[in-house]
Tab-separated table of C-alpha atoms and ligand atoms in Angstrom:
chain	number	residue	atom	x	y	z
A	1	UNK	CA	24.617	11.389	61.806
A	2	UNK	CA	27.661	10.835	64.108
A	3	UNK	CA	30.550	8.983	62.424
A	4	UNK	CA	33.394	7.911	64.876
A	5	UNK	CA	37.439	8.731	64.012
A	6	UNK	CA	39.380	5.927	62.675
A	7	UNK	CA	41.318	3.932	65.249
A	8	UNK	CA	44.610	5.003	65.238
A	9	UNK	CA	47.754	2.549	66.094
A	10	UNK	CA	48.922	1.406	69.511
A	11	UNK	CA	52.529	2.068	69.458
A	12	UNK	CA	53.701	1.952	72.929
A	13	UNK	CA	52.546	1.441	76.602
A	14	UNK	CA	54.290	2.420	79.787
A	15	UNK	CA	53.444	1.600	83.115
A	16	UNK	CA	53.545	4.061	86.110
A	17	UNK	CA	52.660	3.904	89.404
A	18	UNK	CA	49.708	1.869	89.177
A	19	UNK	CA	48.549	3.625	86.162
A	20	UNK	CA	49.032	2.388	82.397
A	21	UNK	CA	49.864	5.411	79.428
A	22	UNK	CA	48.680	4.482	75.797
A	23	UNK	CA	50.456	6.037	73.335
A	24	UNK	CA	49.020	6.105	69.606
A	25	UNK	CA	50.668	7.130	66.446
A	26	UNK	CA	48.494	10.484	66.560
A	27	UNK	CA	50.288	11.738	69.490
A	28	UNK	CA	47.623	11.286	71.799
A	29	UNK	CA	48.378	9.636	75.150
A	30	UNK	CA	45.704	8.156	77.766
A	31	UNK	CA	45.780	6.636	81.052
A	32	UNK	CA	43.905	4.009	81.975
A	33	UNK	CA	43.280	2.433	85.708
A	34	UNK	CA	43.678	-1.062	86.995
A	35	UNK	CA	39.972	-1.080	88.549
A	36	UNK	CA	38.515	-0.005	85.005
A	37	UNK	CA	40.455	-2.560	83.165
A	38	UNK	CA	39.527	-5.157	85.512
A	39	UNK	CA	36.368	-4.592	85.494
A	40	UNK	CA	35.768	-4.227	81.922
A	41	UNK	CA	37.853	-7.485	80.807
A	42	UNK	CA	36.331	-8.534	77.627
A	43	UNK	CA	37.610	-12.372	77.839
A	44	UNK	CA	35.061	-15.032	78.015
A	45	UNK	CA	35.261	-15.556	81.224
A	46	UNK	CA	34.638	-11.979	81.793
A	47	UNK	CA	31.770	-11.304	79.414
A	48	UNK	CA	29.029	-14.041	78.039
A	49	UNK	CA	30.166	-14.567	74.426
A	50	UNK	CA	26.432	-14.046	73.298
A	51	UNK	CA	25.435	-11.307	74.941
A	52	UNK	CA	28.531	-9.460	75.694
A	53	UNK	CA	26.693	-9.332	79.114
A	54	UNK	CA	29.332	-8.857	82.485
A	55	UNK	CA	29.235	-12.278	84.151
A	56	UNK	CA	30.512	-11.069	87.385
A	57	UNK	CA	30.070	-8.839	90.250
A	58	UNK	CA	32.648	-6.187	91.365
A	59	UNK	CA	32.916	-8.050	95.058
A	60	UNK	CA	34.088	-11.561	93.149
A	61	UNK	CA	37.384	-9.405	91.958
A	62	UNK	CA	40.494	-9.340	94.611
A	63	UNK	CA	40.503	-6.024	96.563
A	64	UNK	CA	44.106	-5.217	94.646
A	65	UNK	CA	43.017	-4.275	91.248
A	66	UNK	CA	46.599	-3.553	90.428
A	67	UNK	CA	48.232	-4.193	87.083
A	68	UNK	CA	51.414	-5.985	87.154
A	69	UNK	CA	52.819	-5.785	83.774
A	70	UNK	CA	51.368	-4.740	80.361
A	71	UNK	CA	52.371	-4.800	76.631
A	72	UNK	CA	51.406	-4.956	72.789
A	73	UNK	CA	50.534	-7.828	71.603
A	74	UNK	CA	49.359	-8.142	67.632
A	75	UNK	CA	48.550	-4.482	68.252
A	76	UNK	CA	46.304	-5.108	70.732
A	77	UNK	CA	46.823	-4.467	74.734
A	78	UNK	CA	47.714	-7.371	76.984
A	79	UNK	CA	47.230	-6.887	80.657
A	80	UNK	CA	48.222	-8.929	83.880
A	81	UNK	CA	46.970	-8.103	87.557
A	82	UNK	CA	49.255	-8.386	90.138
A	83	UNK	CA	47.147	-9.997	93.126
A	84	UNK	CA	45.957	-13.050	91.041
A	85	UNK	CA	47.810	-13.060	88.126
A	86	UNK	CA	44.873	-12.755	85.887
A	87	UNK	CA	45.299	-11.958	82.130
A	88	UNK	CA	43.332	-10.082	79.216
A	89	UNK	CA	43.488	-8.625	76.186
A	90	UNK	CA	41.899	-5.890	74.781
A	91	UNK	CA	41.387	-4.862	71.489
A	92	UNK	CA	42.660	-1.935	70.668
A	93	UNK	CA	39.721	-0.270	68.755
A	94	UNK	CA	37.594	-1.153	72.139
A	95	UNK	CA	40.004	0.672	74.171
A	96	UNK	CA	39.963	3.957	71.795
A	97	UNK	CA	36.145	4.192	71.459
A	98	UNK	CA	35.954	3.597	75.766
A	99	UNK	CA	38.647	5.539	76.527
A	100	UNK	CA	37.962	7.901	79.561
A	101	UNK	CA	40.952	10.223	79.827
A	102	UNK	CA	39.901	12.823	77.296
A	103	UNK	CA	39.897	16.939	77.831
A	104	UNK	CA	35.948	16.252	77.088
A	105	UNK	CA	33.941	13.479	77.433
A	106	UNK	CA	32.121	12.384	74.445
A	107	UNK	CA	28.432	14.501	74.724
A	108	UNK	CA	24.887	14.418	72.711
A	109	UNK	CA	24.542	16.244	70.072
A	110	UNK	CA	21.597	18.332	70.839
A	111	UNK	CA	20.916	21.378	68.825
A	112	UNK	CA	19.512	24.036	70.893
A	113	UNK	CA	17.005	26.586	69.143
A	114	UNK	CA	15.066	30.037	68.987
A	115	UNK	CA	12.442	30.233	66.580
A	116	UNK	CA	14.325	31.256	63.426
A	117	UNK	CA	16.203	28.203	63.545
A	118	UNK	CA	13.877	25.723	64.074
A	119	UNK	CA	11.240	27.229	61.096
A	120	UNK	CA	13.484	25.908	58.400
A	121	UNK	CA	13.366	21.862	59.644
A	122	UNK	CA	11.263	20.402	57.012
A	123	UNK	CA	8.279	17.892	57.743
A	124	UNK	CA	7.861	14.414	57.576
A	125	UNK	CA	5.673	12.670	55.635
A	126	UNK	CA	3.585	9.766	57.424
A	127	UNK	CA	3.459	7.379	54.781
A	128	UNK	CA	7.384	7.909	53.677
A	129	UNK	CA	7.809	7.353	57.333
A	130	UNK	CA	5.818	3.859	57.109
A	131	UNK	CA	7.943	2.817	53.933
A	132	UNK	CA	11.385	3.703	54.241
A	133	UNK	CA	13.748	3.276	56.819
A	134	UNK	CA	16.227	6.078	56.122
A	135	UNK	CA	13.098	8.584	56.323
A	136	UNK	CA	12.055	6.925	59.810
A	137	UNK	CA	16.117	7.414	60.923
A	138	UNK	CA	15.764	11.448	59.730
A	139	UNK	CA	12.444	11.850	61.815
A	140	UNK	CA	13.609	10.247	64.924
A	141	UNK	CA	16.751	11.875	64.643
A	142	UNK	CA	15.260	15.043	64.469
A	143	UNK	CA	13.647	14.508	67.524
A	144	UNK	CA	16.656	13.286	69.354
A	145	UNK	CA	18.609	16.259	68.467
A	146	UNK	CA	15.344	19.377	68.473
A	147	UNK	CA	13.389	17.534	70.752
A	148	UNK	CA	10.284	17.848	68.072
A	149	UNK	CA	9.179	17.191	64.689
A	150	UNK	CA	6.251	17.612	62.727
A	151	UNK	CA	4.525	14.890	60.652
A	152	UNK	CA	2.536	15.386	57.698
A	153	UNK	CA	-0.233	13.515	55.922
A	154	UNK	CA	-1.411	11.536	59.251
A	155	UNK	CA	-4.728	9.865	58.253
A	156	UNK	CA	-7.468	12.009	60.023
A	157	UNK	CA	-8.809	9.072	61.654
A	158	UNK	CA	-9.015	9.020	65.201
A	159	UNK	CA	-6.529	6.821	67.211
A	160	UNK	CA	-3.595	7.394	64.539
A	161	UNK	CA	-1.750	9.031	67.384
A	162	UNK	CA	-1.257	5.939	68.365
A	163	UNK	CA	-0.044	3.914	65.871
A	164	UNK	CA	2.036	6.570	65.552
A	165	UNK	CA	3.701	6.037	68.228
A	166	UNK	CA	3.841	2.157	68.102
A	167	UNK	CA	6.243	2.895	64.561
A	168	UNK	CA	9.091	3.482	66.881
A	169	UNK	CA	7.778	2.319	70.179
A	170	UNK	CA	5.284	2.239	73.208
A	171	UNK	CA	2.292	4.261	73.805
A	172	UNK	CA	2.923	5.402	77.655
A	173	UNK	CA	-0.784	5.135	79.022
A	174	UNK	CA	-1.984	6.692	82.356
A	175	UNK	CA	-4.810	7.689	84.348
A	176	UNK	CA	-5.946	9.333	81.335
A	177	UNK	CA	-5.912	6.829	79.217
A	178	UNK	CA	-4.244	5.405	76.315
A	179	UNK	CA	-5.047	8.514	73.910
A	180	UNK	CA	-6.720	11.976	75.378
A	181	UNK	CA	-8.784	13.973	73.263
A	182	UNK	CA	-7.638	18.289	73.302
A	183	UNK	CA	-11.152	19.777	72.734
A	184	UNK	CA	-13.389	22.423	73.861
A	185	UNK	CA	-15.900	21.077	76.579
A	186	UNK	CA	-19.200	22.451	78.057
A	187	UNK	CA	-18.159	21.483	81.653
A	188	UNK	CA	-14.185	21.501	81.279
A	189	UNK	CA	-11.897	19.685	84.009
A	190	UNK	CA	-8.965	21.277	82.510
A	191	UNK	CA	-7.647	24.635	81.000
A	192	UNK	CA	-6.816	22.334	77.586
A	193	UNK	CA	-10.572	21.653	77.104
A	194	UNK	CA	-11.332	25.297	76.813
A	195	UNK	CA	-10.840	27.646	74.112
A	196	UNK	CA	-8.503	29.538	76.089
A	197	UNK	CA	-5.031	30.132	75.152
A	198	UNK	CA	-2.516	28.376	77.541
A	199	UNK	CA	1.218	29.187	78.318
A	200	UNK	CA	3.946	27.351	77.110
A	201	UNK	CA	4.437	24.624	79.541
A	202	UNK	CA	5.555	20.855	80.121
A	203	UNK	CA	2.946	18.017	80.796
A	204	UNK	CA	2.135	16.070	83.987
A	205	UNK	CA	5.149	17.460	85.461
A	206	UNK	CA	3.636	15.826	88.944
A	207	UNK	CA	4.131	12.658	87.436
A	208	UNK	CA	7.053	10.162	88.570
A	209	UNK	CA	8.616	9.389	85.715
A	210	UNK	CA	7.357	12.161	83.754
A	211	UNK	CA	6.323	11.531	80.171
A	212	UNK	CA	9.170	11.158	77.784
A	213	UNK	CA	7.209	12.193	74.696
A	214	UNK	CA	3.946	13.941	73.861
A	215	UNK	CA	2.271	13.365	70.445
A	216	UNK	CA	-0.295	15.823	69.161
A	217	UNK	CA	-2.556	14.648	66.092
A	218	UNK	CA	-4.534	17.264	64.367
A	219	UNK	CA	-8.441	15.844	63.210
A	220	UNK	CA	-9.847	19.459	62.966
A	221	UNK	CA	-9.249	23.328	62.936
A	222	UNK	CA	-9.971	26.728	63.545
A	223	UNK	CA	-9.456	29.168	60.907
A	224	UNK	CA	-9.079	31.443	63.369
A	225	UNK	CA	-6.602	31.595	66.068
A	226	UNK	CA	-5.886	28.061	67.664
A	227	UNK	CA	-1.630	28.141	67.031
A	228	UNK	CA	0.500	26.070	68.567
A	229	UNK	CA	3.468	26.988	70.058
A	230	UNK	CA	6.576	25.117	70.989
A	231	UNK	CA	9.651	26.298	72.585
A	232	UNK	CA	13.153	25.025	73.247
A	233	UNK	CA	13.027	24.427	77.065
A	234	UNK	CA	16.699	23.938	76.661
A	235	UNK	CA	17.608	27.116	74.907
A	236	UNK	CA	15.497	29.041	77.275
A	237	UNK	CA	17.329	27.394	80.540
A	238	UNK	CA	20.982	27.840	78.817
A	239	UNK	CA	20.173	31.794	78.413
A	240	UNK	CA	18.730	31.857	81.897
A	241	UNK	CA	22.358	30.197	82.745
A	242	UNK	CA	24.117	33.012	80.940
A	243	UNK	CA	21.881	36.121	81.765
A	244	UNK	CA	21.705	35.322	85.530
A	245	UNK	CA	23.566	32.830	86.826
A	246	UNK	CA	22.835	32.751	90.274
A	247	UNK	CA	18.717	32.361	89.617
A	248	UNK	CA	20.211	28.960	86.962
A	249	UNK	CA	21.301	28.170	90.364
A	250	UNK	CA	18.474	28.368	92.659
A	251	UNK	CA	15.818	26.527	90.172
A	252	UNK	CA	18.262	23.841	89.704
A	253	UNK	CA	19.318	23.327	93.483
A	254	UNK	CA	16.273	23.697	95.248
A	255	UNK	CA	13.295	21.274	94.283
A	256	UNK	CA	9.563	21.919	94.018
A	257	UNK	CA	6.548	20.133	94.048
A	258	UNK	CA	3.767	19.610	91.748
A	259	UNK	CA	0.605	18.029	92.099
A	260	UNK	CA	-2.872	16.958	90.123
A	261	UNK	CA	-5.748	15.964	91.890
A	262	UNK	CA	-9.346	14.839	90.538
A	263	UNK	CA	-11.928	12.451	91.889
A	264	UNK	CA	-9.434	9.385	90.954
A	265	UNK	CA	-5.847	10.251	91.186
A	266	UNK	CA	-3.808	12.358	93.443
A	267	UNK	CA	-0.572	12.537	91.176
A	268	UNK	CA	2.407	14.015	93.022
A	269	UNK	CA	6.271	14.760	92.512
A	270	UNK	CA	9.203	16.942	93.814
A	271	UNK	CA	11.707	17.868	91.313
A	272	UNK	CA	13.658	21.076	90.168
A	273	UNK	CA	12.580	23.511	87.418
A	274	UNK	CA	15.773	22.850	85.491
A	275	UNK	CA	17.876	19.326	85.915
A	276	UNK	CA	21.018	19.076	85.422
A	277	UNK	CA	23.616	16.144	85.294
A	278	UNK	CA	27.095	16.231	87.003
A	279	UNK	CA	28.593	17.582	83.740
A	280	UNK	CA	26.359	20.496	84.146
A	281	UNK	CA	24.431	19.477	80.828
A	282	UNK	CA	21.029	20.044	81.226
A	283	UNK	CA	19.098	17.016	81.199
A	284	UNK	CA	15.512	18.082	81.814
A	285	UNK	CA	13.356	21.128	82.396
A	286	UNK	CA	9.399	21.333	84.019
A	287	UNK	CA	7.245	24.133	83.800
A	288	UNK	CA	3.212	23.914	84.815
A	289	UNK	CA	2.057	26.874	86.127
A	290	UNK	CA	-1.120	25.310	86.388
A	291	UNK	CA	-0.006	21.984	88.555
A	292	UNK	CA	3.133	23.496	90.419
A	293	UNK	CA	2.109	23.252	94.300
A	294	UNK	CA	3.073	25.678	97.095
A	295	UNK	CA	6.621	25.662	96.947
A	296	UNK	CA	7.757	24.331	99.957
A	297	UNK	CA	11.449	25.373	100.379
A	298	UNK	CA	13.547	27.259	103.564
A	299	UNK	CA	12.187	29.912	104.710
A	300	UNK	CA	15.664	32.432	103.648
A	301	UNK	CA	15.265	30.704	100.372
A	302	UNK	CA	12.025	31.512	99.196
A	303	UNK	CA	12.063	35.210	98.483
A	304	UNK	CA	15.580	34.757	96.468
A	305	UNK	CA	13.810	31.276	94.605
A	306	UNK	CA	10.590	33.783	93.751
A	307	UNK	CA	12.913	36.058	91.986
A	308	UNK	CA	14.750	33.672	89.928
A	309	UNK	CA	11.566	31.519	89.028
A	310	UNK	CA	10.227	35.059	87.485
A	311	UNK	CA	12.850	35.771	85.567
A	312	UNK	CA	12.644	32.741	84.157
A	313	UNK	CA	9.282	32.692	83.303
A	314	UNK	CA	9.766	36.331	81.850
A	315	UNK	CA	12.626	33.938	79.642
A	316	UNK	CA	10.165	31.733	78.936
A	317	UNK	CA	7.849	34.632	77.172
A	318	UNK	CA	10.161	35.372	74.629
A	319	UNK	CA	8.271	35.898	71.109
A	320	UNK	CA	11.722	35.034	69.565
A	321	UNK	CA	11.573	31.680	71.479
A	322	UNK	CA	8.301	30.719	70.178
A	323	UNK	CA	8.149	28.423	67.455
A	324	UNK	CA	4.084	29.189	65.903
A	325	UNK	CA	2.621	25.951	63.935
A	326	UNK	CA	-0.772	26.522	62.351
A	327	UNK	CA	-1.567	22.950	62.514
A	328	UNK	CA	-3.651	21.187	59.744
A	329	UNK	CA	-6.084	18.481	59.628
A	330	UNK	CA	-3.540	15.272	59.702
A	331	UNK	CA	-0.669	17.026	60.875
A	332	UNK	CA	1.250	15.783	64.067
A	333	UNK	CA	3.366	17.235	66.728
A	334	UNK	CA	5.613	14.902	68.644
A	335	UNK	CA	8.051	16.466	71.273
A	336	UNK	CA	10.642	15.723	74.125
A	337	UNK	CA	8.284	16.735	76.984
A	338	UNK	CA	11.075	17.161	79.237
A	339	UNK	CA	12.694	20.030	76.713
A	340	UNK	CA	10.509	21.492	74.746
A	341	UNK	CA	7.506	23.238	76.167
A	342	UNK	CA	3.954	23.534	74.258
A	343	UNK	CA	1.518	26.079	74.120
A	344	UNK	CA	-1.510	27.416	72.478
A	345	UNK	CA	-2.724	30.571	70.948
A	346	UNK	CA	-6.518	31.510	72.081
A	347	UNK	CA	-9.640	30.505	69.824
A	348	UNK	CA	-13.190	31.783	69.971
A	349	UNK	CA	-15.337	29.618	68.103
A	350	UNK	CA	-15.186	26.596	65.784
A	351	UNK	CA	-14.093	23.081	66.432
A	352	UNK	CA	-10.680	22.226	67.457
A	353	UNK	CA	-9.910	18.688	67.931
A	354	UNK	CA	-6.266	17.095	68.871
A	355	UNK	CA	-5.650	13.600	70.025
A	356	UNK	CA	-2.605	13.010	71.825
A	357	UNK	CA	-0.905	10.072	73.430
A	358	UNK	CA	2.260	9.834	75.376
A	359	UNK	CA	5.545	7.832	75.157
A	360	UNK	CA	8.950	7.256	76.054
A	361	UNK	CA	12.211	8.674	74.697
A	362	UNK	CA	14.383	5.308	75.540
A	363	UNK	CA	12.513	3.231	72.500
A	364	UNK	CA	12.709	6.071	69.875
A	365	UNK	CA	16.473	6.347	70.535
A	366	UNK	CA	16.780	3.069	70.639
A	367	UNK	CA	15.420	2.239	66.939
A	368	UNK	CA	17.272	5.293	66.051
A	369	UNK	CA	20.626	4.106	66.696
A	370	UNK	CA	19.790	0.782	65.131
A	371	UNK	CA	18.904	2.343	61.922
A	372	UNK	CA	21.686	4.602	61.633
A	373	UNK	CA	23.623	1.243	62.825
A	374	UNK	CA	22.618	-0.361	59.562
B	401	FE2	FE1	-0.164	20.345	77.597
């Protein structure tokens, strides 16, 4: 669990150029912008006392965002802008926690993983999960921070992915359904319904917005053969990043397409293999061998792109990537879809039986926070 620094004391501000220095009493000194402060005034005509919601637009504000003069006042900082003569104050704990001009900008904390270190994360029991918060904060903060978790003691009864889900938030349904059932079929539509193995991969990467979350629900096994696997897209990407370089570059540059078709649906999206934000932190990864389309990038591209997707996917085949769960009846998976890939050992005979449902990452966070708030 995060904890923030204490605020430290405002003990004098300068003003230079158009640009105002904070110093506090723990040496530290930041700069701060007329624009910024302007626009983040936290009066009440500035911000709805209820909902702390912005009650104007940045067009309404005079095109000279300029401060004129600004001081300490009860500790706090007092501003006034030079084309209107507008004045503010802001708290002086609000401007710490918001403050911009930093050597590093405040990141997740994500924990990135091989194997070894992700074998020693305990489970989480279902009904502890139903009962007390602080064990629902753990589990979902697991999640946030592996991108999976594993929940034990899941009634075997079918649909439980589901409520599942609904403890911390939606369930994302699609042209699937609300649930799908992971089975062996006589006439199978898909690779899953078989008792094939299957690469580690993401889900319904051809989907626009891609799903968040995948939950897996074990109702029956194999005694033979039948592991899952799971594998830290994130960790694989980062040591594609510092093996080869120049191939991180190409699969995050240049994107792809992927596609699913069946009698009802013709599902299709362009994105890149590996996402990254302007910091360079990667944000998501997709990898479907089975539903990537013809890539369809320049011609002096393609041969360079070819070799950088396979080492990759060499990357991806890693044993000491793979994480191997021998799931059990009323055990559940649930995993960042857009991080960590699944997989699945082969099986030959016996019934295997999974339910899984999808959802989205912004609700689990959400409830997250809120418990670790309180
Ligand atoms: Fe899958």
């Amino acid at each position: 669990m995060s904890t923030l620094p204490p605020t430290p004391e405002l003990i004098a501000v300068d003003l230079v150029d158009s640009e105002i220095i904070l110093n506090w009493d723990n040496d530290i000194q930041q700069r701060f912008h007329g624009p910024w402060l302007r626009d983040n005034a936290r009066g009440a005509d500035a911000r709805h006392p209820e909902n702390d919601q912005r009650l104007f637009d940045i067009t309404e504000l005079p095109a000279d965002l300029s401060v004129d003069s600004a001081s300490i006042r009860d500790g706090d900082l007092h501003v006034t802008f030079r084309a209107d003569g507008y004045e503010t104050t802001f708290p002086a704990d609000w401007l710490w926690r918001n403050a911009y001009d930093k050597p590093e900008a405040k990141r997740d904390i994500r924990q990135f993983w091989a194997a070894a270190e992700a074998k020693s994360l305990p489970a989480h029991d279902y009904k502890a999960l139903t009962e007390d918060n602080a064990a629902m904060a753990a589990w979902l903060r697991q999640v946030h921070d592996y991108g999976f978790a594993i929940v034990s003691n899941v009634p075997t009864k079918p649909g439980m992915v589901c409520e599942v889900a609904r403890l911390f938030g939606y369930v994302r349904e699609t042209n699937y359904g609300e649930l799908f059932e992971v089975r062996s079929e006589e006439k199978p539509t898909n690779l899953a319904f078989t008792g094939l193995g299957l690469n580690v991969h993401t889900d319904n990467p051809y989907r626009d917005p891609v799903p968040g979350l995948q939950l897996l629900h074990c109702l029956e096994s194999v005694n033979e053969g039948g592991e899952s696997v799971l594998m830290d897209g994130f960790k694989a990407a980062d040591l594609l990043r510092q093996e080869d370089a120049g191939a991180f570059a190409l699969l995050t540059r240049h994107w792809v397409p992927f596609r699913f078709r069946d009698d009802k649906a013709d599902l299709q999206a362009r994105r890149p293999l590996i996402e990254v934000d302007d910091r360079g932190d990667i944000q998501a990864i997709r990898y479907n061998n089975r539903s990537a389309a013809p890539f369809d990038l320049p011609a002096d591209v393609m041969e360079a792109y070819y070799n950088a997707f396979r080492t990759y996917a060499r990357l991806l085949h890693r044993p000491e990537l793979e994480l191997g769960l021998k799931l059990r009846p009323g055990d559940l998976m649930i995993f960042d879809n857009q991080r960590v890939l699944h997989g699945r050992k082969g099986f030959a005979g016996g019934k295997r039986h999974l339910q899984g449902c999808y959802a989205d990452k912004d609700s689990l966070y959400s409830l997250m926070r809120k418990l670790e708030e309180a």
